[in-house]
N, CA, C and O atoms as CSV, one atom per row, in Angstrom:
chain,resi,resn,atom,element,x,y,z
A,1,UNK,N,N,0.817,-1.182,0.000
A,1,UNK,CA,C,0.000,0.000,0.000
A,1,UNK,C,C,0.866,1.254,0.000
A,1,UNK,O,O,0.669,2.159,-0.810
A,2,UNK,N,N,1.828,1.293,0.919
A,2,UNK,CA,C,2.741,2.427,0.962
A,2,UNK,C,C,3.924,2.146,0.056
A,2,UNK,O,O,4.409,1.016,-0.005
A,3,UNK,N,N,4.383,3.147,-0.635
A,3,UNK,CA,C,5.544,2.954,-1.504
A,3,UNK,C,C,6.846,3.323,-0.805
A,3,UNK,O,O,7.922,2.892,-1.217
A,4,UNK,N,N,6.746,4.106,0.231
A,4,UNK,CA,C,7.951,4.521,0.942
A,4,UNK,C,C,8.246,3.519,2.044
A,4,UNK,O,O,7.373,3.241,2.865
A,5,UNK,N,N,9.446,2.973,2.084
A,5,UNK,CA,C,9.830,1.951,3.063
A,5,UNK,C,C,9.770,2.467,4.491
A,5,UNK,O,O,9.515,1.696,5.416
A,6,UNK,N,N,9.998,3.741,4.681
A,6,UNK,CA,C,9.992,4.266,6.045
A,6,UNK,C,C,8.613,4.129,6.675
A,6,UNK,O,O,8.500,3.885,7.876
A,7,UNK,N,N,7.579,4.281,5.885
A,7,UNK,CA,C,6.222,4.172,6.433
A,7,UNK,C,C,5.849,2.725,6.690
A,7,UNK,O,O,5.049,2.466,7.588
A,8,UNK,N,N,6.390,1.769,5.945
A,8,UNK,CA,C,6.070,0.366,6.141
A,8,UNK,C,C,6.603,-0.149,7.468
A,8,UNK,O,O,6.001,-1.042,8.066
A,9,UNK,N,N,7.707,0.388,7.935
A,9,UNK,CA,C,8.274,-0.051,9.207
A,9,UNK,C,C,7.686,0.701,10.385
A,9,UNK,O,O,8.031,0.413,11.531
A,10,UNK,N,N,6.816,1.647,10.131
A,10,UNK,CA,C,6.178,2.371,11.208
A,10,UNK,C,C,7.057,3.451,11.815
A,10,UNK,O,O,6.772,3.923,12.916
A,11,UNK,N,N,8.105,3.848,11.135
A,11,UNK,CA,C,9.013,4.836,11.690
A,11,UNK,C,C,8.495,6.243,11.431
A,11,UNK,O,O,8.584,7.107,12.303
A,12,UNK,N,N,7.958,6.477,10.245
A,12,UNK,CA,C,7.482,7.806,9.903
A,12,UNK,C,C,8.593,8.640,9.302
A,12,UNK,O,O,9.701,8.152,9.083
A,13,UNK,N,N,8.294,9.890,9.039
A,13,UNK,CA,C,9.257,10.764,8.385
A,13,UNK,C,C,10.250,11.326,9.388
A,13,UNK,O,O,11.427,11.472,9.060
A,14,UNK,N,N,9.821,11.639,10.575
A,14,UNK,CA,C,10.717,12.237,11.558
A,14,UNK,C,C,11.393,11.153,12.397
A,14,UNK,O,O,11.079,9.969,12.277
A,15,UNK,N,N,12.292,11.568,13.219
A,15,UNK,CA,C,12.928,10.633,14.146
A,15,UNK,C,C,14.041,9.856,13.484
A,15,UNK,O,O,14.871,10.409,12.763
A,16,UNK,N,N,14.042,8.546,13.746
A,16,UNK,CA,C,15.137,7.704,13.270
A,16,UNK,C,C,15.101,7.461,11.769
A,16,UNK,O,O,16.050,6.906,11.215
A,17,UNK,N,N,14.017,7.868,11.094
A,17,UNK,CA,C,13.909,7.592,9.659
A,17,UNK,C,C,14.986,8.322,8.867
A,17,UNK,O,O,15.509,7.791,7.887
A,18,UNK,N,N,15.312,9.518,9.284
A,18,UNK,CA,C,16.314,10.229,8.515
A,18,UNK,C,C,17.722,9.666,8.743
A,18,UNK,O,O,18.637,9.915,7.958
A,19,UNK,N,N,17.876,8.900,9.834
A,19,UNK,CA,C,19.162,8.250,10.078
A,19,UNK,C,C,19.151,6.800,9.636
A,19,UNK,O,O,20.182,6.132,9.718
A,20,UNK,N,N,18.036,6.299,9.177
A,20,UNK,CA,C,17.953,4.908,8.750
A,20,UNK,C,C,17.789,3.992,9.944
A,20,UNK,O,O,17.607,4.445,11.075
A,21,UNK,N,N,17.856,2.718,9.681
A,21,UNK,CA,C,17.666,1.732,10.727
A,21,UNK,C,C,18.905,1.674,11.624
A,21,UNK,O,O,20.026,1.638,11.117
A,22,UNK,N,N,18.730,1.667,12.888
A,22,UNK,CA,C,19.816,1.574,13.873
A,22,UNK,C,C,20.850,2.681,13.728
A,22,UNK,O,O,22.007,2.503,14.108
A,23,UNK,N,N,20.448,3.808,13.188
A,23,UNK,CA,C,21.373,4.914,13.052
A,23,UNK,C,C,22.434,4.696,11.991
A,23,UNK,O,O,23.517,5.273,12.086
A,24,UNK,N,N,22.158,3.882,10.986
A,24,UNK,CA,C,23.166,3.536,9.995
A,24,UNK,C,C,23.623,4.744,9.181
A,24,UNK,O,O,24.796,4.831,8.819
A,25,UNK,N,N,22.724,5.669,8.892
A,25,UNK,CA,C,23.114,6.859,8.145
A,25,UNK,C,C,24.119,7.664,8.948
A,25,UNK,O,O,25.104,8.157,8.399
A,26,UNK,N,N,23.878,7.800,10.241
A,26,UNK,CA,C,24.777,8.543,11.105
A,26,UNK,C,C,26.137,7.864,11.171
A,26,UNK,O,O,27.168,8.537,11.138
A,27,UNK,N,N,26.148,6.541,11.263
A,27,UNK,CA,C,27.411,5.811,11.328
A,27,UNK,C,C,28.184,5.959,10.018
A,27,UNK,O,O,29.402,6.140,10.032
A,28,UNK,N,N,27.478,5.881,8.885
A,28,UNK,CA,C,28.188,6.031,7.617
A,28,UNK,C,C,28.741,7.445,7.465
A,28,UNK,O,O,29.798,7.620,6.859
A,29,UNK,N,N,28.061,8.456,7.996
A,29,UNK,CA,C,28.582,9.812,7.946
A,29,UNK,C,C,29.838,9.929,8.803
A,29,UNK,O,O,30.778,10.632,8.431
A,30,UNK,N,N,29.862,9.244,9.949
A,30,UNK,CA,C,31.069,9.251,10.775
A,30,UNK,C,C,32.221,8.583,10.043
A,30,UNK,O,O,33.355,9.059,10.098
A,31,UNK,N,N,31.934,7.475,9.352
A,31,UNK,CA,C,32.990,6.812,8.592
A,31,UNK,C,C,33.525,7.722,7.514
A,31,UNK,O,O,34.736,7.787,7.302
A,32,UNK,N,N,32.640,8.431,6.825
A,32,UNK,CA,C,33.076,9.328,5.768
A,32,UNK,C,C,33.944,10.441,6.332
A,32,UNK,O,O,34.972,10.772,5.742
A,33,UNK,N,N,33.558,11.021,7.452
A,33,UNK,CA,C,34.358,12.099,8.020
A,33,UNK,C,C,35.699,11.564,8.523
A,33,UNK,O,O,36.700,12.279,8.479
A,34,UNK,N,N,35.734,10.307,9.004
A,34,UNK,CA,C,37.006,9.736,9.432
A,34,UNK,C,C,37.942,9.564,8.239
A,34,UNK,O,O,39.133,9.855,8.342
A,35,UNK,N,N,37.412,9.093,7.107
A,35,UNK,CA,C,38.254,8.951,5.924
A,35,UNK,C,C,38.788,10.305,5.474
A,35,UNK,O,O,39.950,10.413,5.082
A,36,UNK,N,N,37.963,11.322,5.524
A,36,UNK,CA,C,38.399,12.659,5.146
A,36,UNK,C,C,39.483,13.149,6.108
A,36,UNK,O,O,40.482,13.729,5.680
A,37,UNK,N,N,39.287,12.919,7.391
A,37,UNK,CA,C,40.263,13.320,8.400
A,37,UNK,C,C,41.562,12.544,8.224
A,37,UNK,O,O,42.651,13.108,8.330
A,38,UNK,N,N,41.439,11.232,7.952
A,38,UNK,CA,C,42.623,10.390,7.798
A,38,UNK,C,C,43.439,10.819,6.584
A,38,UNK,O,O,44.668,10.843,6.645
A,39,UNK,N,N,42.776,11.157,5.491
A,39,UNK,CA,C,43.485,11.604,4.299
A,39,UNK,C,C,44.261,12.882,4.583
A,39,UNK,O,O,45.422,13.005,4.193
A,40,UNK,N,N,43.631,13.827,5.255
A,40,UNK,CA,C,44.313,15.065,5.616
A,40,UNK,C,C,45.485,14.811,6.542
A,40,UNK,O,O,46.530,15.451,6.423
A,41,UNK,N,N,45.312,13.879,7.462
A,41,UNK,CA,C,46.386,13.537,8.391
A,41,UNK,C,C,47.582,12.954,7.651
A,41,UNK,O,O,48.724,13.303,7.948
A,42,UNK,N,N,47.329,12.066,6.684
A,42,UNK,CA,C,48.424,11.489,5.906
A,42,UNK,C,C,49.109,12.543,5.052
A,42,UNK,O,O,50.328,12.504,4.886
A,43,UNK,N,N,48.346,13.482,4.510
A,43,UNK,CA,C,48.959,14.541,3.714
A,43,UNK,C,C,49.874,15.414,4.567
A,43,UNK,O,O,50.976,15.765,4.144
A,44,UNK,N,N,49.422,15.760,5.752
A,44,UNK,CA,C,50.238,16.595,6.641
A,44,UNK,C,C,51.485,15.832,7.086
A,44,UNK,O,O,52.583,16.388,7.101
A,45,UNK,N,N,51.316,14.559,7.448
A,45,UNK,CA,C,52.462,13.766,7.900
A,45,UNK,C,C,53.464,13.554,6.761
A,45,UNK,O,O,54.674,13.657,6.966
A,46,UNK,N,N,52.956,13.258,5.566
A,46,UNK,CA,C,53.844,13.053,4.425
A,46,UNK,C,C,54.595,14.307,4.042
A,46,UNK,O,O,55.777,14.250,3.703
A,47,UNK,N,N,53.919,15.434,4.095
A,47,UNK,CA,C,54.577,16.696,3.769
A,47,UNK,C,C,55.626,17.044,4.812
A,47,UNK,O,O,56.709,17.521,4.471
A,48,UNK,N,N,55.314,16.810,6.079
A,48,UNK,CA,C,56.277,17.164,7.125
A,48,UNK,C,C,57.514,16.268,7.082
A,48,UNK,O,O,58.587,16.681,7.522
A,49,UNK,N,N,57.381,15.052,6.560
A,49,UNK,CA,C,58.545,14.172,6.438
A,49,UNK,C,C,59.563,14.765,5.465
A,49,UNK,O,O,60.771,14.625,5.658
A,50,UNK,N,N,59.066,15.428,4.419
A,50,UNK,CA,C,59.974,16.011,3.435
A,50,UNK,C,C,60.441,17.409,3.822
A,50,UNK,O,O,61.559,17.798,3.482
A,51,UNK,N,N,59.619,18.159,4.516
A,51,UNK,CA,C,59.961,19.545,4.841
A,51,UNK,C,C,60.819,19.646,6.095
A,51,UNK,O,O,61.684,20.518,6.174
A,52,UNK,N,N,60.601,18.781,7.067
A,52,UNK,CA,C,61.312,18.874,8.344
A,52,UNK,C,C,62.833,18.819,8.190
A,52,UNK,O,O,63.514,19.631,8.816
A,53,UNK,N,N,63.405,17.911,7.393
A,53,UNK,CA,C,64.871,17.926,7.260
A,53,UNK,C,C,65.408,19.217,6.646
A,53,UNK,O,O,66.488,19.679,7.014
A,54,UNK,N,N,64.654,19.800,5.709
A,54,UNK,CA,C,65.114,21.054,5.113
A,54,UNK,C,C,65.091,22.185,6.128
A,54,UNK,O,O,66.007,23.007,6.163
A,55,UNK,N,N,64.053,22.233,6.954
A,55,UNK,CA,C,63.970,23.281,7.977
A,55,UNK,C,C,65.093,23.098,8.989
A,55,UNK,O,O,65.737,24.069,9.388
A,56,UNK,N,N,65.326,21.869,9.400
A,56,UNK,CA,C,66.413,21.602,10.351
A,56,UNK,C,C,67.757,21.960,9.723
A,56,UNK,O,O,68.627,22.521,10.391
A,57,UNK,N,N,67.929,21.633,8.430
A,57,UNK,CA,C,69.166,21.981,7.739
A,57,UNK,C,C,69.382,23.474,7.644
A,57,UNK,O,O,70.515,23.945,7.744
A,58,UNK,N,N,68.301,24.235,7.450
A,58,UNK,CA,C,68.431,25.695,7.370
A,58,UNK,C,C,68.759,26.311,8.725
A,58,UNK,O,O,69.497,27.293,8.809
A,59,UNK,N,N,68.209,25.732,9.775
A,59,UNK,CA,C,68.463,26.266,11.108
A,59,UNK,C,C,69.904,25.979,11.536
A,59,UNK,O,O,70.555,26.835,12.136
A,60,UNK,N,N,70.402,24.784,11.232
A,60,UNK,CA,C,71.741,24.395,11.681
A,60,UNK,C,C,72.835,24.744,10.683
A,60,UNK,O,O,74.002,24.441,10.933
A,61,UNK,N,N,72.501,25.365,9.573
A,61,UNK,CA,C,73.492,25.688,8.553
A,61,UNK,C,C,74.430,26.800,9.030
A,61,UNK,O,O,73.992,27.728,9.710
A,62,UNK,N,N,75.717,26.714,8.678
A,62,UNK,CA,C,76.650,27.775,9.067
A,62,UNK,C,C,76.540,29.016,8.182
A,62,UNK,O,O,77.137,30.047,8.492
A,63,UNK,N,N,75.786,28.929,7.087
A,63,UNK,CA,C,75.657,30.047,6.159
A,63,UNK,C,C,74.342,30.782,6.385
A,63,UNK,O,O,73.437,30.235,7.015
A,64,UNK,N,N,74.217,32.002,5.889
A,64,UNK,CA,C,72.934,32.717,5.976
A,64,UNK,C,C,71.830,31.969,5.212
A,64,UNK,O,O,72.112,31.104,4.383
A,65,UNK,N,N,70.586,32.313,5.503
A,65,UNK,CA,C,69.436,31.607,4.928
A,65,UNK,C,C,69.453,31.663,3.405
A,65,UNK,O,O,69.213,30.645,2.756
A,66,UNK,N,N,69.731,32.825,2.819
A,66,UNK,CA,C,69.738,32.946,1.364
A,66,UNK,C,C,70.757,32.042,0.698
A,66,UNK,O,O,70.479,31.431,-0.334
A,67,UNK,N,N,71.939,31.961,1.292
A,67,UNK,CA,C,72.991,31.098,0.749
A,67,UNK,C,C,72.612,29.630,0.929
A,67,UNK,O,O,72.893,28.804,0.061
A,68,UNK,N,N,71.982,29.309,2.042
A,68,UNK,CA,C,71.562,27.934,2.290
A,68,UNK,C,C,70.514,27.501,1.278
A,68,UNK,O,O,70.558,26.369,0.797
A,69,UNK,N,N,69.580,28.369,0.947
A,69,UNK,CA,C,68.564,28.033,-0.057
A,69,UNK,C,C,69.227,27.817,-1.412
A,69,UNK,O,O,68.871,26.883,-2.130
A,70,UNK,N,N,70.170,28.654,-1.765
A,70,UNK,CA,C,70.890,28.478,-3.028
A,70,UNK,C,C,71.705,27.180,-3.008
A,70,UNK,O,O,71.822,26.501,-4.028
A,71,UNK,N,N,72.263,26.843,-1.849
A,71,UNK,CA,C,73.030,25.602,-1.696
A,71,UNK,C,C,72.139,24.392,-1.974
A,71,UNK,O,O,72.550,23.474,-2.684
A,72,UNK,N,N,70.919,24.380,-1.421
A,72,UNK,CA,C,69.991,23.278,-1.678
A,72,UNK,C,C,69.535,23.265,-3.129
A,72,UNK,O,O,69.301,22.193,-3.687
A,73,UNK,N,N,69.403,24.430,-3.754
A,73,UNK,CA,C,68.991,24.493,-5.158
A,73,UNK,C,C,70.096,23.962,-6.073
A,73,UNK,O,O,69.812,23.498,-7.178
A,74,UNK,N,N,71.341,24.025,-5.628
A,74,UNK,CA,C,72.470,23.579,-6.444
A,74,UNK,C,C,72.672,22.076,-6.409
A,74,UNK,O,O,73.531,21.567,-7.128
A,75,UNK,N,N,71.918,21.350,-5.607
A,75,UNK,CA,C,72.129,19.918,-5.442
A,75,UNK,C,C,71.765,19.115,-6.682
A,75,UNK,O,O,72.326,18.037,-6.883
A,76,UNK,N,N,70.869,19.583,-7.508
A,76,UNK,CA,C,70.362,18.796,-8.633
A,76,UNK,C,C,71.455,18.431,-9.636
A,76,UNK,O,O,71.676,17.253,-9.914
A,77,UNK,N,N,72.129,19.424,-10.170
A,77,UNK,CA,C,73.189,19.178,-11.151
A,77,UNK,C,C,74.038,20.443,-11.290
A,77,UNK,O,O,73.765,21.461,-10.654
A,78,UNK,N,N,75.057,20.361,-12.120
A,78,UNK,CA,C,75.978,21.491,-12.263
A,78,UNK,C,C,75.325,22.693,-12.936
A,78,UNK,O,O,75.677,23.835,-12.642
A,79,UNK,N,N,74.379,22.444,-13.833
A,79,UNK,CA,C,73.675,23.574,-14.454
A,79,UNK,C,C,72.904,24.370,-13.406
A,79,UNK,O,O,72.877,25.600,-13.451
A,80,UNK,N,N,72.279,23.669,-12.466
A,80,UNK,CA,C,71.564,24.359,-11.388
A,80,UNK,C,C,72.538,25.120,-10.497
A,80,UNK,O,O,72.248,26.237,-10.068
A,81,UNK,N,N,73.691,24.518,-10.219
A,81,UNK,CA,C,74.694,25.192,-9.381
A,81,UNK,C,C,75.228,26.448,-10.065
A,81,UNK,O,O,75.449,27.468,-9.413
A,82,UNK,N,N,75.431,26.370,-11.371
A,82,UNK,CA,C,75.900,27.550,-12.103
A,82,UNK,C,C,74.821,28.623,-12.169
A,82,UNK,O,O,75.125,29.814,-12.100
A,83,UNK,N,N,73.564,28.210,-12.303
A,83,UNK,CA,C,72.491,29.200,-12.420
A,83,UNK,C,C,72.268,29.983,-11.131
A,83,UNK,O,O,71.831,31.133,-11.180
A,84,UNK,N,N,72.560,29.379,-9.976
A,84,UNK,CA,C,72.425,30.119,-8.719
A,84,UNK,C,C,73.744,30.758,-8.296
A,84,UNK,O,O,73.814,31.406,-7.251
A,85,UNK,N,N,74.788,30.579,-9.104
A,85,UNK,CA,C,76.060,31.251,-8.849
A,85,UNK,C,C,76.954,30.588,-7.832
A,85,UNK,O,O,77.765,31.266,-7.200
A,86,UNK,N,N,76.835,29.283,-7.649
A,86,UNK,CA,C,77.654,28.590,-6.651
A,86,UNK,C,C,78.601,27.564,-7.267
A,86,UNK,O,O,79.094,26.685,-6.561
A,87,UNK,N,N,78.859,27.659,-8.539
A,87,UNK,CA,C,79.760,26.695,-9.169
A,87,UNK,C,C,80.890,27.448,-9.851
A,87,UNK,O,O,80.636,28.516,-10.410
A,88,UNK,N,N,82.099,26.963,-9.839
A,88,UNK,CA,C,82.578,25.776,-9.131
A,88,UNK,C,C,82.756,26.045,-7.633
A,88,UNK,O,O,82.992,27.180,-7.219
A,89,UNK,N,N,82.641,25.002,-6.846
A,89,UNK,CA,C,82.752,25.145,-5.389
A,89,UNK,C,C,83.712,24.103,-4.837
A,89,UNK,O,O,83.767,22.974,-5.325
A,90,UNK,N,N,84.452,24.485,-3.834
A,90,UNK,CA,C,85.361,23.557,-3.166
A,90,UNK,C,C,84.656,22.904,-1.985
A,90,UNK,O,O,83.633,23.388,-1.501
A,91,UNK,N,N,85.227,21.796,-1.537
A,91,UNK,CA,C,84.657,21.056,-0.408
A,91,UNK,C,C,84.562,21.966,0.813
A,91,UNK,O,O,85.543,22.606,1.192
A,92,UNK,N,N,83.376,22.023,1.429
A,92,UNK,CA,C,83.144,22.870,2.594
A,92,UNK,C,C,82.501,24.201,2.251
A,92,UNK,O,O,82.035,24.905,3.147
A,93,UNK,N,N,82.464,24.563,0.978
A,93,UNK,CA,C,81.823,25.807,0.559
A,93,UNK,C,C,80.380,25.534,0.159
A,93,UNK,O,O,80.025,24.403,-0.173
A,94,UNK,N,N,79.547,26.574,0.191
A,94,UNK,CA,C,78.171,26.360,-0.279
A,94,UNK,C,C,78.172,26.045,-1.770
A,94,UNK,O,O,78.896,26.670,-2.546
A,95,UNK,N,N,77.362,25.080,-2.159
A,95,UNK,CA,C,77.282,24.663,-3.545
A,95,UNK,C,C,78.049,23.386,-3.826
A,95,UNK,O,O,77.926,22.820,-4.912
A,96,UNK,N,N,78.844,22.917,-2.858
A,96,UNK,CA,C,79.593,21.671,-3.059
A,96,UNK,C,C,78.736,20.498,-2.627
A,96,UNK,O,O,78.230,20.464,-1.506
A,97,UNK,N,N,78.578,19.546,-3.514
A,97,UNK,CA,C,77.912,18.279,-3.218
A,97,UNK,C,C,78.791,17.168,-3.781
A,97,UNK,O,O,79.415,17.334,-4.828
A,98,UNK,N,N,78.837,16.041,-3.085
A,98,UNK,CA,C,79.665,14.923,-3.528
A,98,UNK,C,C,79.248,14.406,-4.899
A,98,UNK,O,O,80.098,13.999,-5.692
A,99,UNK,N,N,77.951,14.417,-5.184
A,99,UNK,CA,C,77.494,13.889,-6.468
A,99,UNK,C,C,77.876,14.803,-7.637
A,99,UNK,O,O,77.802,14.373,-8.789
A,100,UNK,N,N,78.281,16.047,-7.375
A,100,UNK,CA,C,78.692,16.958,-8.435
A,100,UNK,C,C,80.201,16.960,-8.656
A,100,UNK,O,O,80.694,17.590,-9.592
A,101,UNK,N,N,80.924,16.263,-7.806
A,101,UNK,CA,C,82.384,16.188,-7.929
A,101,UNK,C,C,82.726,14.926,-8.717
A,101,UNK,O,O,82.774,13.830,-8.159
A,102,UNK,N,N,82.961,15.089,-10.012
A,102,UNK,CA,C,83.142,13.934,-10.893
A,102,UNK,C,C,84.450,13.185,-10.621
A,102,UNK,O,O,84.460,11.954,-10.625
A,103,UNK,N,N,85.544,13.899,-10.387
A,103,UNK,CA,C,86.834,13.229,-10.202
A,103,UNK,C,C,87.284,13.162,-8.746
A,103,UNK,O,O,88.412,12.754,-8.465
A,104,UNK,N,N,86.429,13.551,-7.833
A,104,UNK,CA,C,86.661,13.451,-6.388
A,104,UNK,C,C,87.951,14.167,-5.970
A,104,UNK,O,O,88.731,13.645,-5.174
A,105,UNK,N,N,88.160,15.357,-6.513
A,105,UNK,CA,C,89.343,16.140,-6.150
A,105,UNK,C,C,89.005,17.283,-5.197
A,105,UNK,O,O,89.871,18.101,-4.885
A,106,UNK,N,N,87.761,17.350,-4.733
A,106,UNK,CA,C,87.370,18.395,-3.793
A,106,UNK,C,C,86.830,19.641,-4.459
A,106,UNK,O,O,86.603,20.647,-3.787
A,107,UNK,N,N,86.620,19.600,-5.747
A,107,UNK,CA,C,86.073,20.748,-6.463
A,107,UNK,C,C,84.922,20.261,-7.348
A,107,UNK,O,O,85.114,19.429,-8.234
A,108,UNK,N,N,83.726,20.794,-7.093
A,108,UNK,CA,C,82.563,20.341,-7.852
A,108,UNK,C,C,82.275,21.287,-9.012
A,108,UNK,O,O,82.554,22.484,-8.944
A,109,UNK,N,N,81.720,20.731,-10.057
A,109,UNK,CA,C,81.296,21.481,-11.250
A,109,UNK,C,C,82.436,22.283,-11.859
A,109,UNK,O,O,82.248,23.418,-12.295
A,110,UNK,N,N,83.606,21.687,-11.883
A,110,UNK,CA,C,84.734,22.405,-12.483
A,110,UNK,C,C,84.584,22.395,-14.001
A,110,UNK,O,O,84.065,21.437,-14.574
A,111,UNK,N,N,85.035,23.457,-14.641
A,111,UNK,CA,C,84.912,23.500,-16.101
A,111,UNK,C,C,85.788,22.434,-16.753
A,111,UNK,O,O,86.898,22.154,-16.302
A,112,UNK,N,N,85.270,21.860,-17.804
A,112,UNK,CA,C,85.977,20.786,-18.509
A,112,UNK,C,C,87.092,21.392,-19.340
A,112,UNK,O,O,86.852,22.315,-20.117
A,113,UNK,N,N,88.305,20.887,-19.188
A,113,UNK,CA,C,89.466,21.376,-19.920
A,113,UNK,C,C,89.587,20.595,-21.222
A,113,UNK,O,O,89.952,19.420,-21.214
A,114,UNK,N,N,89.289,21.234,-22.316
A,114,UNK,CA,C,89.318,20.556,-23.614
A,114,UNK,C,C,90.756,20.195,-24.030
A,114,UNK,O,O,90.955,19.227,-24.764
A,115,UNK,N,N,91.735,20.946,-23.580
A,115,UNK,CA,C,93.110,20.629,-23.904
A,115,UNK,C,C,93.550,19.308,-23.305
A,115,UNK,O,O,94.370,18.601,-23.890
A,116,UNK,N,N,93.007,18.968,-22.136
A,116,UNK,CA,C,93.345,17.721,-21.475
A,116,UNK,C,C,92.797,16.531,-22.273
A,116,UNK,O,O,93.421,15.470,-22.308
A,117,UNK,N,N,91.647,16.702,-22.907
A,117,UNK,CA,C,91.021,15.596,-23.647
A,117,UNK,C,C,91.775,15.286,-24.928
A,117,UNK,O,O,91.664,14.169,-25.433
A,118,UNK,N,N,92.547,16.236,-25.483
A,118,UNK,CA,C,93.266,16.007,-26.750
A,118,UNK,C,C,94.542,15.204,-26.547
A,118,UNK,O,O,95.071,14.644,-27.508
A,119,UNK,N,N,95.042,15.135,-25.339
A,119,UNK,CA,C,96.319,14.453,-25.090
A,119,UNK,C,C,96.229,12.983,-25.213
A,119,UNK,O,O,97.227,12.286,-25.029
């Protein structure tokens, strides 16, 4: 006779009908908000894992903040080090990274000597 399921169970429009049987609508809304909260929590935790070492490195760096930022920007490759003005650099100076020192002589991003290659 009734087409609406809420009326067949005798619940009516008000009360528990808007939450479904046994409060299931309310429980599913809590689950949804937990997933939303959990996603945000993972994003914050994941971001802080990458940002925290850089912040700690900037605080403990012996160089000023601007030089430290340029030092981190020079880590990618020698072109990046040259573009920020820190190449060539000696060991212990800003802009020196072990991965940029090809011959391990303590000087990174040194210009290639073409005369040496002809010998």
